[in-house]
PDB file of C-alpha atoms in Angstrom:
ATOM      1  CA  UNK A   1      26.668 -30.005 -11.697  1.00 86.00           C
ATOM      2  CA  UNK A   2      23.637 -30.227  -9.651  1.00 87.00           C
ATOM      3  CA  UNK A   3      20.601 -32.168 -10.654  1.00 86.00           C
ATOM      4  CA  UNK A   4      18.412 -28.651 -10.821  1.00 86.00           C
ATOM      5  CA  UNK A   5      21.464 -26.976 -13.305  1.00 88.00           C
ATOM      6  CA  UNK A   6      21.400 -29.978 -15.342  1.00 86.00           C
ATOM      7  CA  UNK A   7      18.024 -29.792 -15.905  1.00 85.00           C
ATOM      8  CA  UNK A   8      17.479 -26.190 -16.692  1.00 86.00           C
ATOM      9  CA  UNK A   9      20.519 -26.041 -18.990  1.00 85.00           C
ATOM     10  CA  UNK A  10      18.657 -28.643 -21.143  1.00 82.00           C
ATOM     11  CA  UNK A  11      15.336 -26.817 -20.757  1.00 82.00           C
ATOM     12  CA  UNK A  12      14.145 -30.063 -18.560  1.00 83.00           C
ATOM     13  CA  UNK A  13      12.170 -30.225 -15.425  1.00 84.00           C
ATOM     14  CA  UNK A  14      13.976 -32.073 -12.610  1.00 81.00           C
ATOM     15  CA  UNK A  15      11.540 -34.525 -12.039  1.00 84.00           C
ATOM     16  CA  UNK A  16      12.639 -36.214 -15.419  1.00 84.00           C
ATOM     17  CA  UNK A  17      16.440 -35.928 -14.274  1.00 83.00           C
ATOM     18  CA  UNK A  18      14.895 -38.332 -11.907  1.00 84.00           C
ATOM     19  CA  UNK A  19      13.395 -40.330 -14.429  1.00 86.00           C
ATOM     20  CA  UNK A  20      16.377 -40.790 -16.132  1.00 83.00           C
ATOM     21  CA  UNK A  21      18.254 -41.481 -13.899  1.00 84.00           C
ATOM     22  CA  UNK A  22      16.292 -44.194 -12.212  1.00 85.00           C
ATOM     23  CA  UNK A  23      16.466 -45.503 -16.094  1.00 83.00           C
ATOM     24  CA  UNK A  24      20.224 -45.465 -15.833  1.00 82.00           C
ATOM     25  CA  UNK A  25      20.406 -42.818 -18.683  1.00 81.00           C
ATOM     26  CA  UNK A  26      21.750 -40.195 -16.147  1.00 85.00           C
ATOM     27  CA  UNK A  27      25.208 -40.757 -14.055  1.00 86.00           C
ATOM     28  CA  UNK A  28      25.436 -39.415 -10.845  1.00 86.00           C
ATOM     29  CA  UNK A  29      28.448 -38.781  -8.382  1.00 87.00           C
ATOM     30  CA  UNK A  30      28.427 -38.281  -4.852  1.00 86.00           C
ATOM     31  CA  UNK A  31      24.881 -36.387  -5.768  1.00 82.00           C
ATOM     32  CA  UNK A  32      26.567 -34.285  -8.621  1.00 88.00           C
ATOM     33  CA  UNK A  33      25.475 -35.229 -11.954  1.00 88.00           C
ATOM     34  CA  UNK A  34      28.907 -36.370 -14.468  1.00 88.00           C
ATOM     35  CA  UNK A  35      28.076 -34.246 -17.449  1.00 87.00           C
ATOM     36  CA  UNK A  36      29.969 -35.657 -19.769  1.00 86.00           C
ATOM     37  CA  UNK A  37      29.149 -39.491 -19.029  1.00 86.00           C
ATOM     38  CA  UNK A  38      25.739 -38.305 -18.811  1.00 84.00           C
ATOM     39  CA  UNK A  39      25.876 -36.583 -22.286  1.00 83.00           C
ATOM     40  CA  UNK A  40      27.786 -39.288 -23.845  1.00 82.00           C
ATOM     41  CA  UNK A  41      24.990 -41.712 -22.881  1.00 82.00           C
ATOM     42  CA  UNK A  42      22.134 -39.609 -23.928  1.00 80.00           C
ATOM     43  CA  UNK A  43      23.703 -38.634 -27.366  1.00 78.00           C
ATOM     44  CA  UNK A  44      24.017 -42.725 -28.031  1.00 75.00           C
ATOM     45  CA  UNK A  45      20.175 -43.126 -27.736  1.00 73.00           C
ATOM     46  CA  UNK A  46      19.089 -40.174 -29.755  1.00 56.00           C
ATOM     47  CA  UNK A  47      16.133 -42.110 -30.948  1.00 55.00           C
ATOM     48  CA  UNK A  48      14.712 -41.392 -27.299  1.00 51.00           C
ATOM     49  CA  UNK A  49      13.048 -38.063 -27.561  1.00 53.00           C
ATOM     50  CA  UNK A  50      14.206 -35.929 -25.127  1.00 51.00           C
ATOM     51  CA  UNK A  51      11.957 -35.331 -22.240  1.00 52.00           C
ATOM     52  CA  UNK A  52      10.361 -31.385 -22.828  1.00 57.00           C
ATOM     53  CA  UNK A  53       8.319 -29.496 -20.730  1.00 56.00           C
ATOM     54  CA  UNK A  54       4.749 -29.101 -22.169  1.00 60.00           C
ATOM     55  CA  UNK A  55       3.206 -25.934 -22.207  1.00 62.00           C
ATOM     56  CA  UNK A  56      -0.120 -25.950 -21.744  1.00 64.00           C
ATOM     57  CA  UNK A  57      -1.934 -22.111 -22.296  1.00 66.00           C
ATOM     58  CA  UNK A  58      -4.817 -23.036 -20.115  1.00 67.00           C
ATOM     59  CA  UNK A  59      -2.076 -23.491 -17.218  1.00 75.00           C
ATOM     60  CA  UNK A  60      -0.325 -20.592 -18.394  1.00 77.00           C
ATOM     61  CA  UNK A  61      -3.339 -18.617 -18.713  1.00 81.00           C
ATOM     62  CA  UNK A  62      -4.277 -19.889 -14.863  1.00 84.00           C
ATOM     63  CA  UNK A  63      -0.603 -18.847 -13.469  1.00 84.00           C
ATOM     64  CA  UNK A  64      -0.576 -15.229 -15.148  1.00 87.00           C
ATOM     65  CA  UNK A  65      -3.381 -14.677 -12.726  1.00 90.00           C
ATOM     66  CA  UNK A  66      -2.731 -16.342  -9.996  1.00 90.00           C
ATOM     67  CA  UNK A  67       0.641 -14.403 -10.259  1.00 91.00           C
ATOM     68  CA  UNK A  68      -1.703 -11.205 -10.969  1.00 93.00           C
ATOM     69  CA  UNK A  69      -3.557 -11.880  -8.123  1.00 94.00           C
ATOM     70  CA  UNK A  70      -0.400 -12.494  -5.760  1.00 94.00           C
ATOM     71  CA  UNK A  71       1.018  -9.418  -6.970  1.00 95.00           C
ATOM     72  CA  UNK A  72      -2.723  -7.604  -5.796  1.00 95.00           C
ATOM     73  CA  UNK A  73      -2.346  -9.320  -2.666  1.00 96.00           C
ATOM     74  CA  UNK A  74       0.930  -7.966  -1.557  1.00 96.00           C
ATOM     75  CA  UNK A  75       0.279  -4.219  -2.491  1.00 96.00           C
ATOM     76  CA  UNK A  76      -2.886  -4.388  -0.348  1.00 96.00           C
ATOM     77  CA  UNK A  77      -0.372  -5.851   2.429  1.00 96.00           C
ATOM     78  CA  UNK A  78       2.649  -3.559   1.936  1.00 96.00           C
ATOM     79  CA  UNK A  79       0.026  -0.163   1.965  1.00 96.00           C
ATOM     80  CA  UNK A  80      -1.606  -1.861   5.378  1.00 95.00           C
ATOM     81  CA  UNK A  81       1.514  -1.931   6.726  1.00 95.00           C
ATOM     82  CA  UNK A  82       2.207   1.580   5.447  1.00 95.00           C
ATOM     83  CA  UNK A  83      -0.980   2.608   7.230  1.00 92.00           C
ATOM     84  CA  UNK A  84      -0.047   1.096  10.777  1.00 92.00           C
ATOM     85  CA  UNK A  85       3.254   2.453  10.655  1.00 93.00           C
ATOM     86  CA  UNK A  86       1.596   6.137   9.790  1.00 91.00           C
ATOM     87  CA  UNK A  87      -0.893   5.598  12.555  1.00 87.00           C
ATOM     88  CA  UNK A  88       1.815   4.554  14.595  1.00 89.00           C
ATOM     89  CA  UNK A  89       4.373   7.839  14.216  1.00 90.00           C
ATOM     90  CA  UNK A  90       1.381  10.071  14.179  1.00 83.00           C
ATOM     91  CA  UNK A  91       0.950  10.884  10.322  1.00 86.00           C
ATOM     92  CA  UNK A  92      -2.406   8.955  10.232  1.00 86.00           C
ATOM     93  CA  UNK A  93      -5.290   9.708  12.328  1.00 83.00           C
ATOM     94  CA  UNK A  94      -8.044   7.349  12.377  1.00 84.00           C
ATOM     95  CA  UNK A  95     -11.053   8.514  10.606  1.00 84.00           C
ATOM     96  CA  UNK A  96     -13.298   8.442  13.281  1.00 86.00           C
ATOM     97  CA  UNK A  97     -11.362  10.774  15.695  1.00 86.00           C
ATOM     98  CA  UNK A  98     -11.026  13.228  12.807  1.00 84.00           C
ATOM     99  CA  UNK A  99     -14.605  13.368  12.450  1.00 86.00           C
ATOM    100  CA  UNK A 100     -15.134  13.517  15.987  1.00 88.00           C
ATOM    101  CA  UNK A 101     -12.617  16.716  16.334  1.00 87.00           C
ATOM    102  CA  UNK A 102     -13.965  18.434  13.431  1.00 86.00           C
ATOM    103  CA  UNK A 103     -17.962  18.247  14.596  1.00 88.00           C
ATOM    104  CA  UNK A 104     -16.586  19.222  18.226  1.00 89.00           C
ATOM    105  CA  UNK A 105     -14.785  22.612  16.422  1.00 88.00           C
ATOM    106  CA  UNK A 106     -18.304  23.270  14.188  1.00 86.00           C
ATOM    107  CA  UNK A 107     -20.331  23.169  17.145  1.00 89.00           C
ATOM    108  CA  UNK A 108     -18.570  25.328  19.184  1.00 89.00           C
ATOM    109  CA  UNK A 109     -18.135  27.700  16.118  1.00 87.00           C
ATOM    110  CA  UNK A 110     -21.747  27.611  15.436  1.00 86.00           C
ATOM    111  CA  UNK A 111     -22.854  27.930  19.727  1.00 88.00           C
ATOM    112  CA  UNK A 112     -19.842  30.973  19.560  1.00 87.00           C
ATOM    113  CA  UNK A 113     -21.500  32.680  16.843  1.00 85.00           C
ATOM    114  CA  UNK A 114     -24.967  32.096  17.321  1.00 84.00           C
ATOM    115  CA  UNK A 115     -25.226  34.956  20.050  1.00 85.00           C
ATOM    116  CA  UNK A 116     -23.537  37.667  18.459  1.00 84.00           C
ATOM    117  CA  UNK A 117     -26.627  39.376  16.801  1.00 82.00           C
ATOM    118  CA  UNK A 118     -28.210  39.879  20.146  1.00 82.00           C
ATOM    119  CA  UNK A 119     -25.681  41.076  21.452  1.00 81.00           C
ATOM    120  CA  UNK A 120     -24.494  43.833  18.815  1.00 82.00           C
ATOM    121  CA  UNK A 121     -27.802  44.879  17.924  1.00 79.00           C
ATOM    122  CA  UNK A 122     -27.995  47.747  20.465  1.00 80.00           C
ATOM    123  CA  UNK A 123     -24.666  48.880  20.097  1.00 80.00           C
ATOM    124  CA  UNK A 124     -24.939  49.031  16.730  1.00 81.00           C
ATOM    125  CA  UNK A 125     -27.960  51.028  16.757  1.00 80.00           C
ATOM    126  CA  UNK A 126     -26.259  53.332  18.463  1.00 78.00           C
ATOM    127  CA  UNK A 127     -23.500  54.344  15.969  1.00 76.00           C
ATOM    128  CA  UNK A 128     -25.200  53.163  12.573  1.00 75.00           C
ATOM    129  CA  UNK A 129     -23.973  56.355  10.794  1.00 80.00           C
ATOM    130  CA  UNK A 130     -20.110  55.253  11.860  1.00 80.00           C
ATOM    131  CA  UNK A 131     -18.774  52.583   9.666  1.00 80.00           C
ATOM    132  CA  UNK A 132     -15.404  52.325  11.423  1.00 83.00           C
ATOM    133  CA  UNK A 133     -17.448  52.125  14.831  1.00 83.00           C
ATOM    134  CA  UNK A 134     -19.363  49.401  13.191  1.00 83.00           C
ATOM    135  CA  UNK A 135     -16.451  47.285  12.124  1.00 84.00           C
ATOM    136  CA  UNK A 136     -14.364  48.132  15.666  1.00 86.00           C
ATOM    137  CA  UNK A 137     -17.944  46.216  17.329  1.00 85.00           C
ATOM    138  CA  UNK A 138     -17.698  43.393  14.456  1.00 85.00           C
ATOM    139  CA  UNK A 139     -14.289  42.327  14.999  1.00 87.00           C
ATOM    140  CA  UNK A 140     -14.992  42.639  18.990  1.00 88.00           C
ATOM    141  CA  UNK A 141     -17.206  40.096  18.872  1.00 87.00           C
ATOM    142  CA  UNK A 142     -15.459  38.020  16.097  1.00 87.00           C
ATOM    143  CA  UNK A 143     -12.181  37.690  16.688  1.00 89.00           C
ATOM    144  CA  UNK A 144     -11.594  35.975  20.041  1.00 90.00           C
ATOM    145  CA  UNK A 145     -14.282  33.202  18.560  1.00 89.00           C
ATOM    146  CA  UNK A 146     -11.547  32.872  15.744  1.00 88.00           C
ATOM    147  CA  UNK A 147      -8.744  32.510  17.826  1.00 88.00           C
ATOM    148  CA  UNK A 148     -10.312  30.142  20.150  1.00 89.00           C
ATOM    149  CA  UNK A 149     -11.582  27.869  16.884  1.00 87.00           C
ATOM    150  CA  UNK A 150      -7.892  28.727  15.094  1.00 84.00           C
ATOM    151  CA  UNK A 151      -6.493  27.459  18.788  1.00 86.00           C
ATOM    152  CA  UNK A 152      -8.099  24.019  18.811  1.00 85.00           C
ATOM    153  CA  UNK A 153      -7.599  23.580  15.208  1.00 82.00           C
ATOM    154  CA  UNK A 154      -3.934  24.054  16.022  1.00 81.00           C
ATOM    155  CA  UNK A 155      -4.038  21.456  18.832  1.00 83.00           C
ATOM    156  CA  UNK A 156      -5.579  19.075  16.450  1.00 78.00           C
ATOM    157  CA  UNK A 157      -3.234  19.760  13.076  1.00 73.00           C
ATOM    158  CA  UNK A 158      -0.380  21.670  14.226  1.00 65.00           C
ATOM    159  CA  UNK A 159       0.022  25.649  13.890  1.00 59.00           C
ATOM    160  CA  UNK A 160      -2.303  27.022  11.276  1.00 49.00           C
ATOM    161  CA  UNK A 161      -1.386  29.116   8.321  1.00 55.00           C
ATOM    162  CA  UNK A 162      -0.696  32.756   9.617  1.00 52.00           C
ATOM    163  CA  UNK A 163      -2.827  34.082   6.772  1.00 54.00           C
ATOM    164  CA  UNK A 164      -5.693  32.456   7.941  1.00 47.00           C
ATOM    165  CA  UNK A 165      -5.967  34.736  11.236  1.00 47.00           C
ATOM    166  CA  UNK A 166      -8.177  37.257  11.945  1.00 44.00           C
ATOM    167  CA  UNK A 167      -6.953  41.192  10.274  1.00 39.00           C
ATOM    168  CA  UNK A 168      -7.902  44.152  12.467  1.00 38.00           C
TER     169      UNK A 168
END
């Protein structure tokens, strides 16, 4: 049996195997320990109290977070790693392109739209009494500014919902 085995089957640290050992109390073989020669000798000097492991709660208190924090420190790693690998295969976009895209599509929505009531007024005028004429101008004027901000949306996410288009 190994010097580690030895040790943990009597609820020992190894560095007292070594103790005992240097004090001739354990017998070792070709770097295997002889249980039974080994037991025989430490069972005829039972007045020696067996060397124990002290527990000490301030240690124990110190390890539980050291382990807590260990445990922190590896689930901030493994979700980095998460994140490279999503920025890597495209499902992660950084933050700051996002932002960029997204400002770039509300401008042009807002310079698209901005226009319109110039140029509708007059026709408008012209047909106030017909509400179908009205909404036939509207939608003229709307819908290729939707498509166009629906189109770079697209480029940016993928295809976008086919609800979300424009209904004539």
């Amino acid at each position: 049996m190994r010097k580690s085995e030895f040790a943990r089957k009597h609820g020992w640290v190894r560095s007292n195997i070594n103790k005992l050992e240097r004090k001739g109390l354990i017998v070792v073989v070709d770097g295997w320990v002889d249980v039974e020669r080994t037991e025989a000798l430490l069972a005829a000097r039972l007045h020696m109290p067996a060397p124990r492991m002290r527990r000490d709660t301030a240690t124990d208190a110190a390890w539980a977070e050291y382990r807590a924090l260990r445990t922190r420190r590896e689930e901030v790693k493994a979700r980095l790693e998460q994140l490279k690998l999503d920025v890597a295969t495209g499902a992660a976009v950084p933050r700051a392109q996002v932002l960029e895209a997204v400002f770039n599509i509300g401008r042009y929505f807002r310079d698209a739209l901005a226009p319109i009531p110039d140029r509708i007024a007059q026709p408008i005028v012209g047909v106030s009494n017909d509400a179908a004429a009205i909404r036939a101008i509207l939608i003229a004027e709307y819908a290729p500014i939707l498509a166009e901000v629906e189109a770079r949306l697209a480029a940016i996410a993928g295809p976008v919902s086919p609800d979300s288009s424009t209904r004539t």
